[in-house]
mmCIF file of C-alpha atoms and ligand atoms in Angstrom:
data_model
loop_
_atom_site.group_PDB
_atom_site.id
_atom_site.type_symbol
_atom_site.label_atom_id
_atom_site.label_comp_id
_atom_site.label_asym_id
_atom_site.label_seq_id
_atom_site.Cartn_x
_atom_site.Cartn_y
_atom_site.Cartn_z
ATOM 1 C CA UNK A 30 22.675 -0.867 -5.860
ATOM 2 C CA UNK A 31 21.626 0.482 -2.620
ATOM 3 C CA UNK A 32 22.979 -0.249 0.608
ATOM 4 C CA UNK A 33 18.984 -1.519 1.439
ATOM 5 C CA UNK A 34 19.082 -3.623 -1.839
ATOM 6 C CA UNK A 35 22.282 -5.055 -0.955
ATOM 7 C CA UNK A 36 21.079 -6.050 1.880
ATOM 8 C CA UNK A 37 17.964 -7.684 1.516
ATOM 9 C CA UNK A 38 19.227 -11.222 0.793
ATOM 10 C CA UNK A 39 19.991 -11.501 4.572
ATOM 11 C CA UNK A 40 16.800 -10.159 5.527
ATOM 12 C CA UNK A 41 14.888 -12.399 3.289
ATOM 13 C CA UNK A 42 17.207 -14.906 5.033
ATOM 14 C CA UNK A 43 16.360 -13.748 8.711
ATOM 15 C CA UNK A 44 12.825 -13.396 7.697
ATOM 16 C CA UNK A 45 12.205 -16.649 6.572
ATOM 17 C CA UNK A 46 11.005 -18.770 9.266
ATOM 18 C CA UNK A 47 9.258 -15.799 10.825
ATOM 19 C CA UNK A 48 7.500 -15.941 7.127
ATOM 20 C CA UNK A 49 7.011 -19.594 7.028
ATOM 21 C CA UNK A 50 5.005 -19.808 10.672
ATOM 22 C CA UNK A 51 2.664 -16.905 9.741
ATOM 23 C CA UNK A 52 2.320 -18.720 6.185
ATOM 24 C CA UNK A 53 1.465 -21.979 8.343
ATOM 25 C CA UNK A 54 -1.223 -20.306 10.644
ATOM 26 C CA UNK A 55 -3.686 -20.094 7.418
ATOM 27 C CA UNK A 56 -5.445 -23.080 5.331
ATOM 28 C CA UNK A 57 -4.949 -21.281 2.735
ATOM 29 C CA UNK A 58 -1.096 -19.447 1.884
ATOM 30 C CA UNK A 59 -2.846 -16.701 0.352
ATOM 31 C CA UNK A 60 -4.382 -15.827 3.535
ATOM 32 C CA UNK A 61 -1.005 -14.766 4.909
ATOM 33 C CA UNK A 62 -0.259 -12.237 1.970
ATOM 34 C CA UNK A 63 -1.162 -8.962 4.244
ATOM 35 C CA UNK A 64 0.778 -10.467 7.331
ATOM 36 C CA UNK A 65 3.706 -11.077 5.132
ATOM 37 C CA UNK A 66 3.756 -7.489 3.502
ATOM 38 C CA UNK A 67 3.405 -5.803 7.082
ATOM 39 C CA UNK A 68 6.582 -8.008 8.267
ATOM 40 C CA UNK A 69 8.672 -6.893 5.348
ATOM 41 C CA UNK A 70 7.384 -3.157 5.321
ATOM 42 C CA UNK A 71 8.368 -3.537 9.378
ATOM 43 C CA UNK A 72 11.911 -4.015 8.591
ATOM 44 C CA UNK A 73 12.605 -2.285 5.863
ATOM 45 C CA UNK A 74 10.490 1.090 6.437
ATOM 46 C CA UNK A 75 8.172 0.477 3.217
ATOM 47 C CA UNK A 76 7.479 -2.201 1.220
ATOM 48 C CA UNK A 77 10.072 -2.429 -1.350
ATOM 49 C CA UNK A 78 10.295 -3.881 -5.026
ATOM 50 C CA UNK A 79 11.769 -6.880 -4.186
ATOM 51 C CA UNK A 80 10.013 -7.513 -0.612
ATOM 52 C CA UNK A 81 7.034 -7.913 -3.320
ATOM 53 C CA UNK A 82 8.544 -10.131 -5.336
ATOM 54 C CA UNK A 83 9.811 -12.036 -1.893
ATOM 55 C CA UNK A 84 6.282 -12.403 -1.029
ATOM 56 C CA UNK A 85 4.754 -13.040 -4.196
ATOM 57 C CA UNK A 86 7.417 -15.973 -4.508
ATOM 58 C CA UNK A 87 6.844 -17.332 -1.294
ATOM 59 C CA UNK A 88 2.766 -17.933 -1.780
ATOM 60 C CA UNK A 89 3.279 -18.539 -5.542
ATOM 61 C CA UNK A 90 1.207 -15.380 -6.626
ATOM 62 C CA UNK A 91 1.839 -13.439 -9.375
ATOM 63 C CA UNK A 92 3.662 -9.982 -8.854
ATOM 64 C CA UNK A 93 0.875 -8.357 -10.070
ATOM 65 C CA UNK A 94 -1.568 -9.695 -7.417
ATOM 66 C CA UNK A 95 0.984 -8.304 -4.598
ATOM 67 C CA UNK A 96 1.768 -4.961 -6.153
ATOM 68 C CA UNK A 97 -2.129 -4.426 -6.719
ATOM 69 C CA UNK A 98 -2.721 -5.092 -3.124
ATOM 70 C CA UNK A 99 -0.054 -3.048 -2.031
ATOM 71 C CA UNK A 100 -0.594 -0.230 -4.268
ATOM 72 C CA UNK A 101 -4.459 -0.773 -2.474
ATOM 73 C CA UNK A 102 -4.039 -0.218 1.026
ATOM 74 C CA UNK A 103 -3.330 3.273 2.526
ATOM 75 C CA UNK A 104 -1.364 0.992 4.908
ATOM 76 C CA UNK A 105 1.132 -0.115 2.899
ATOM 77 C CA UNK A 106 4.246 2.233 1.083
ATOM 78 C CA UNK A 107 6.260 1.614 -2.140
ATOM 79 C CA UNK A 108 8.294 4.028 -1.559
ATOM 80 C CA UNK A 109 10.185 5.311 1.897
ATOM 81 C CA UNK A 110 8.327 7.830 3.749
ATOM 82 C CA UNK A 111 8.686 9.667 7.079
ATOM 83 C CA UNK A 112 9.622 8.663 10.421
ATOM 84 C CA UNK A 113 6.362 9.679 11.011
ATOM 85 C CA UNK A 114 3.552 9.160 8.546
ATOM 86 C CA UNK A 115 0.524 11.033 9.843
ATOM 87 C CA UNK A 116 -2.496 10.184 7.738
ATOM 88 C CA UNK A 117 -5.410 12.793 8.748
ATOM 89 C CA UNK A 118 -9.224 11.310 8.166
ATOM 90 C CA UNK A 119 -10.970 13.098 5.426
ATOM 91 C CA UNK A 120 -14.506 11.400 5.327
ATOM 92 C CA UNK A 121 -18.162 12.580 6.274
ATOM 93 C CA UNK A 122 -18.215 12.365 10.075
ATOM 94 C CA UNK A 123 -14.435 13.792 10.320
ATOM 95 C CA UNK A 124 -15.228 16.786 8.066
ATOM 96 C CA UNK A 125 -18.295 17.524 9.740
ATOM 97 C CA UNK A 126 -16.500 17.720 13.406
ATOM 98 C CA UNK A 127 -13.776 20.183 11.403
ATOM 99 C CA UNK A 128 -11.455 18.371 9.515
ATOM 100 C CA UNK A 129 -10.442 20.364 6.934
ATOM 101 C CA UNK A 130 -8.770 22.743 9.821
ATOM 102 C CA UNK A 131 -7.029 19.897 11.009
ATOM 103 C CA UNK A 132 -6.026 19.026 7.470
ATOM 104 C CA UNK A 133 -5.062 22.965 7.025
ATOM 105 C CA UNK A 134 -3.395 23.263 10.435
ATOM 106 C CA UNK A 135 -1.232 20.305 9.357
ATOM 107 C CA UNK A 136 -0.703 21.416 5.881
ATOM 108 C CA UNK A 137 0.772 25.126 7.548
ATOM 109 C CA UNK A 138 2.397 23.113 10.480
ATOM 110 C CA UNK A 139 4.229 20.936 8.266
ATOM 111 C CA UNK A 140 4.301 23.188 5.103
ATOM 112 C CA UNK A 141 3.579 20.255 3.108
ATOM 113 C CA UNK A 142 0.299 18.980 1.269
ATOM 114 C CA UNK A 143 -1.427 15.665 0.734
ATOM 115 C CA UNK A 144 1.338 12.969 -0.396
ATOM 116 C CA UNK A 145 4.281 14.773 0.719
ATOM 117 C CA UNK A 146 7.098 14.486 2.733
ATOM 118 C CA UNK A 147 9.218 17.275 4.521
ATOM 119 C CA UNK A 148 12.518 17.874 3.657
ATOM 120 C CA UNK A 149 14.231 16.467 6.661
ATOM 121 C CA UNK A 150 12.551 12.944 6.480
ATOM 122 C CA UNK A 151 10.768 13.623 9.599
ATOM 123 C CA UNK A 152 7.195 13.947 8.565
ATOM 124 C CA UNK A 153 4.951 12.068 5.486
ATOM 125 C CA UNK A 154 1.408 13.635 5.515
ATOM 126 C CA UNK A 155 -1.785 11.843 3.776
ATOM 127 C CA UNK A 156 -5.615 12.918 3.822
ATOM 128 C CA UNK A 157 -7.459 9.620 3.882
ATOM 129 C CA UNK A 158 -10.888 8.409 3.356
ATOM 130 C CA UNK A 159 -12.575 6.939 6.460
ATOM 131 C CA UNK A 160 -10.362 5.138 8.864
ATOM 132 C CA UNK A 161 -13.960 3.331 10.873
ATOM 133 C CA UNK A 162 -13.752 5.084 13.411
ATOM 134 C CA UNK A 163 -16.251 7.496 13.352
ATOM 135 C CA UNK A 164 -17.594 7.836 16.739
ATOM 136 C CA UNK A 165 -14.430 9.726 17.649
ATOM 137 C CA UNK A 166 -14.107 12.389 14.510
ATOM 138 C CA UNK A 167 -11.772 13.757 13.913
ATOM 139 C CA UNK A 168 -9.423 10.700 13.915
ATOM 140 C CA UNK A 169 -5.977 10.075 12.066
ATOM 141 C CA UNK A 170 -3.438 7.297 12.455
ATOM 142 C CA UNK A 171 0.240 7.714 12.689
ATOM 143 C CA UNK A 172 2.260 4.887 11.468
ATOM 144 C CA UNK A 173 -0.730 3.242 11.290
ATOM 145 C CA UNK A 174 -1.894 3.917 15.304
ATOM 146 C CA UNK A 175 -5.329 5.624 15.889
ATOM 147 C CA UNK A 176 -5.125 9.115 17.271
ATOM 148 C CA UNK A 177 -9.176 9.885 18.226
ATOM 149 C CA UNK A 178 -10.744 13.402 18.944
ATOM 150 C CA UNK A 179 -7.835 15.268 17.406
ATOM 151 C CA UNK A 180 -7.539 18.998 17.711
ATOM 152 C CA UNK A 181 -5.156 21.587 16.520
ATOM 153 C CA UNK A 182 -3.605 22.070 20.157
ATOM 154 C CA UNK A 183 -3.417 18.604 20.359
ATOM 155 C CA UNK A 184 -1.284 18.512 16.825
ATOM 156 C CA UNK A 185 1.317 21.328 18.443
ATOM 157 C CA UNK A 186 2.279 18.588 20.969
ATOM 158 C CA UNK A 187 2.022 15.506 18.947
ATOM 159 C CA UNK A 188 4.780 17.439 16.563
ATOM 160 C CA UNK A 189 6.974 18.733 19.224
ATOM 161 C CA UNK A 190 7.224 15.549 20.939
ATOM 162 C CA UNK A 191 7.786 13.412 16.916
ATOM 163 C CA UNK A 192 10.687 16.411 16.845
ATOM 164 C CA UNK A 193 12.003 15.471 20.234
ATOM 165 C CA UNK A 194 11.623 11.666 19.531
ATOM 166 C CA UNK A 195 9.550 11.535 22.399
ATOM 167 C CA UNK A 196 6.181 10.384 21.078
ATOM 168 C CA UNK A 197 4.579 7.586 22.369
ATOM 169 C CA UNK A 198 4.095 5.554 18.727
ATOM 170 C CA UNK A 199 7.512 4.960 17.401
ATOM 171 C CA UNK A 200 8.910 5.736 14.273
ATOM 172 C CA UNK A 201 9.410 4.140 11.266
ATOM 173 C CA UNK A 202 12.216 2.480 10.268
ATOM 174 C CA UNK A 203 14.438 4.278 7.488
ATOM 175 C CA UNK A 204 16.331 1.967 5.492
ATOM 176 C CA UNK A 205 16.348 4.678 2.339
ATOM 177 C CA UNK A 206 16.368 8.792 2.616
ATOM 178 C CA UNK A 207 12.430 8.967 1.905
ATOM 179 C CA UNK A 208 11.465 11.378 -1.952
ATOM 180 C CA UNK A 209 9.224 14.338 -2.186
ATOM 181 C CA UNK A 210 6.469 11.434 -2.195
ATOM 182 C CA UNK A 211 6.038 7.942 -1.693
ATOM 183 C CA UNK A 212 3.224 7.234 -4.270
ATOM 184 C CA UNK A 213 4.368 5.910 -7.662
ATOM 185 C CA UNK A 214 2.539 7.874 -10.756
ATOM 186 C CA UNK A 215 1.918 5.546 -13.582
ATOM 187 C CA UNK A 216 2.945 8.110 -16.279
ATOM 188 C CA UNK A 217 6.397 9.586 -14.897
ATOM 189 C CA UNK A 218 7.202 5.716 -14.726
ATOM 190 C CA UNK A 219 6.613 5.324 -18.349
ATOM 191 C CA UNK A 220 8.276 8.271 -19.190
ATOM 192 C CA UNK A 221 11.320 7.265 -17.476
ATOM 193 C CA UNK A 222 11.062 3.878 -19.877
ATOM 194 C CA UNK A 223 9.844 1.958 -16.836
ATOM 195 C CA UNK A 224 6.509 0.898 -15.468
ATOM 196 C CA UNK A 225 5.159 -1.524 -12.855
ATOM 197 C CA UNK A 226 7.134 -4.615 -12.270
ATOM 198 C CA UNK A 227 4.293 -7.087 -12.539
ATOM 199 C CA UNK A 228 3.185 -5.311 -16.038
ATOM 200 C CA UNK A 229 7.129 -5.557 -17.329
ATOM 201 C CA UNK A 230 6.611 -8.983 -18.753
ATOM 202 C CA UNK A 231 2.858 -8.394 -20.122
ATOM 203 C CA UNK A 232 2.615 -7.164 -23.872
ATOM 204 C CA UNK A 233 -0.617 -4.914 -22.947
ATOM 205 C CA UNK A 234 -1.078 -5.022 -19.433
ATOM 206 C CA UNK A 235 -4.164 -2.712 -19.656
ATOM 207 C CA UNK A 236 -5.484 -4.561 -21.979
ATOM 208 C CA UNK A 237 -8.112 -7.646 -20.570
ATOM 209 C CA UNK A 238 -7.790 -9.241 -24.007
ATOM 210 C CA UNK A 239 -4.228 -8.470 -24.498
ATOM 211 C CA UNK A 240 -1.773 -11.629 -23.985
ATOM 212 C CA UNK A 241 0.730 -12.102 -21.127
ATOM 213 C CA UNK A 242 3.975 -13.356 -21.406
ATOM 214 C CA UNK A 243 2.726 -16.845 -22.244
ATOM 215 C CA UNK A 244 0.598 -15.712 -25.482
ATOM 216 C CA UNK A 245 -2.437 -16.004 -23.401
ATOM 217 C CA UNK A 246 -5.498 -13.518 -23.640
ATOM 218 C CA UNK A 247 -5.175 -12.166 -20.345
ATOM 219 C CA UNK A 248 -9.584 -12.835 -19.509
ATOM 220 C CA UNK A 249 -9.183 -16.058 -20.803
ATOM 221 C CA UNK A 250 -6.443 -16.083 -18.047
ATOM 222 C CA UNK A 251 -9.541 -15.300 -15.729
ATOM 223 C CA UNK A 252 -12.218 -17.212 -16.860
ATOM 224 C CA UNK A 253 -10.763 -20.018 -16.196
ATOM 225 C CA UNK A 254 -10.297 -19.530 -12.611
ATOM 226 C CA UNK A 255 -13.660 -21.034 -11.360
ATOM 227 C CA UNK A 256 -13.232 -19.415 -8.054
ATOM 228 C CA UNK A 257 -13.620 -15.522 -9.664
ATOM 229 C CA UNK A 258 -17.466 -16.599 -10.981
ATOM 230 C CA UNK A 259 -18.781 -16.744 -7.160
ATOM 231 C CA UNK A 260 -20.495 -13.104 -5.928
ATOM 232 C CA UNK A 261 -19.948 -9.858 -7.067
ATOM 233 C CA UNK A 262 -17.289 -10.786 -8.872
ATOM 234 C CA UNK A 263 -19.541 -12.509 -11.610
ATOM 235 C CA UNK A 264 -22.556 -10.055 -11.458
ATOM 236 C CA UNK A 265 -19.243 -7.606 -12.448
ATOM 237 C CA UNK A 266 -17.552 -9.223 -14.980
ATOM 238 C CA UNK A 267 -20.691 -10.288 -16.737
ATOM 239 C CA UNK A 268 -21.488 -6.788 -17.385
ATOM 240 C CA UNK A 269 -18.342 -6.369 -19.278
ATOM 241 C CA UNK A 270 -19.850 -6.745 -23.278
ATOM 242 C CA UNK A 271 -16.565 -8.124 -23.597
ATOM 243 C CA UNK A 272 -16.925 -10.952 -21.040
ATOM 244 C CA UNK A 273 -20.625 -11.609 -22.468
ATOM 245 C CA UNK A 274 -19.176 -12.230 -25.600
ATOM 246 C CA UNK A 275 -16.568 -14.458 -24.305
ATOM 247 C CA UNK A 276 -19.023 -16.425 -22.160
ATOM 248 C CA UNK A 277 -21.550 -16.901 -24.927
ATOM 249 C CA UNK A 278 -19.486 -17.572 -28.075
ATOM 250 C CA UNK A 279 -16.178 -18.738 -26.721
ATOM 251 C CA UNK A 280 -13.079 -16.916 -27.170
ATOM 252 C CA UNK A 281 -11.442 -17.981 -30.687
ATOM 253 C CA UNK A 282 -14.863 -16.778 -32.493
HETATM 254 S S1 LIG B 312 -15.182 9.717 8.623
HETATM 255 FE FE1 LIG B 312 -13.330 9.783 9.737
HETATM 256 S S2 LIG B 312 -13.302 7.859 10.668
HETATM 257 FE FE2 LIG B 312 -15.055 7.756 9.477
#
């Protein structure tokens, strides 16, 4: 066990009424699952297997639902990264104003690519798709703080001063030595005889008419939560042939 793992129990601890007012600011607990994540991820540099499980526990949501959002979010990391993770905008308005030489500029500065982390712990680098805030292309975040109008001269000093511990953002917190990368690939997980927590339990997890752990089929599972048929939701699922046939004929047929 990690010194981080070992630890976590008094964190949780610490946490908890920090956890409970944010959880009591919302009608509903859901509401506070974002909030809850970024506290965790604050403390412990990312946002950890069992800060998920924490959370999921704490607003009685399946693991699943929290690792999915996680695993959403550019924002959020499930595994440690960088002191400084500098996420560089990759959409329309940010390539047209020259974004791929900021990208490249990084990418030489750094000599690392998309998803990677130097060496020394010091740097995690991400292209990302628009970060809304076009009107000042080209625009990154680091640690998740805007940086507008960015140029390559401007990148020489934003480095030097992350080196010196001088920038104005400050770092992340390291409570592990951060990998090569902090994404999670599906396949070298399997490989390694593991895969996502919330799918451990599930016999098929890819699989919407596959059971879970209770013998359920998993859409049956979803169809009858009432509150999924509202939207786009609905118009979605009932172009799944699978979900027709469910909805029309029931689904022992
Ligand atoms: S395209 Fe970069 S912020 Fe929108």
């Amino acid at each position: 066990m990690t010194n981080r793992e070992q630890e976590f129990p008094a964190l949780y601890e610490r946490l908890k009424p920090q956890c409970q007012n944010i959880i009591a600011r919302y009608e509903v607990s859901r509401s506070a699952l974002l909030p809850l994540i970024h506290l965790f991820q604050e403390h412990e540099g990312y946002t950890s297997a069992q800060a998920m499980r924490a959370v999921s526990e704490m607003l009685d949501l399946s693991l699943a639902v929290v690792e999915s959002t996680v695993s959403f979010y550019t924002l959020f990391f499930r595994r440690p990264v960088g002191k400084y993770v500098l996420q560089v905008c990759r959409g329309l308005a940010c390539t047209l104003n020259g974004a791929e030489d900021i990208m490249a500029y990084f990418r030489e500065k750094l000599r690392i690519s998309h998803l990677q982390t130097t060496d020394d712990g010091t740097f995690s680098y991400e292209e990302v798709e628009c970060l809304a805030a076009c009107d000042r292309a080209t625009c990154m975040q680091v640690n998740l703080e805007f940086v507008y109008d960015v140029t390559p001269e401007m990148i020489d000093t934003m480095i030097e001063a992350m080196r010196a511990g001088t920038y104005a953002v400050k770092p992340m917190v390291q409570t592990e030595k951060p990998p090569a990368t902090w994404i999670l690939n599906q396949d070298s997980q399997v490989a390694d005889g593991g895969k996502s927590a919330g799918a451990l339990d599930q016999v098929d997890p890819n699989n919407a008419g596959g059971l879970d752990k209770d013998g359920v089929i998993m859409v049956d599972r979803i169809l009858a939560q009432e509150w999924r048929f509202t939207g786009r939701t609905k118009e979605r699922l009932a172009t799944e042939p699978d979900v027709v046939d469910i909805l029309e004929n029931g689904a022992a047929h």
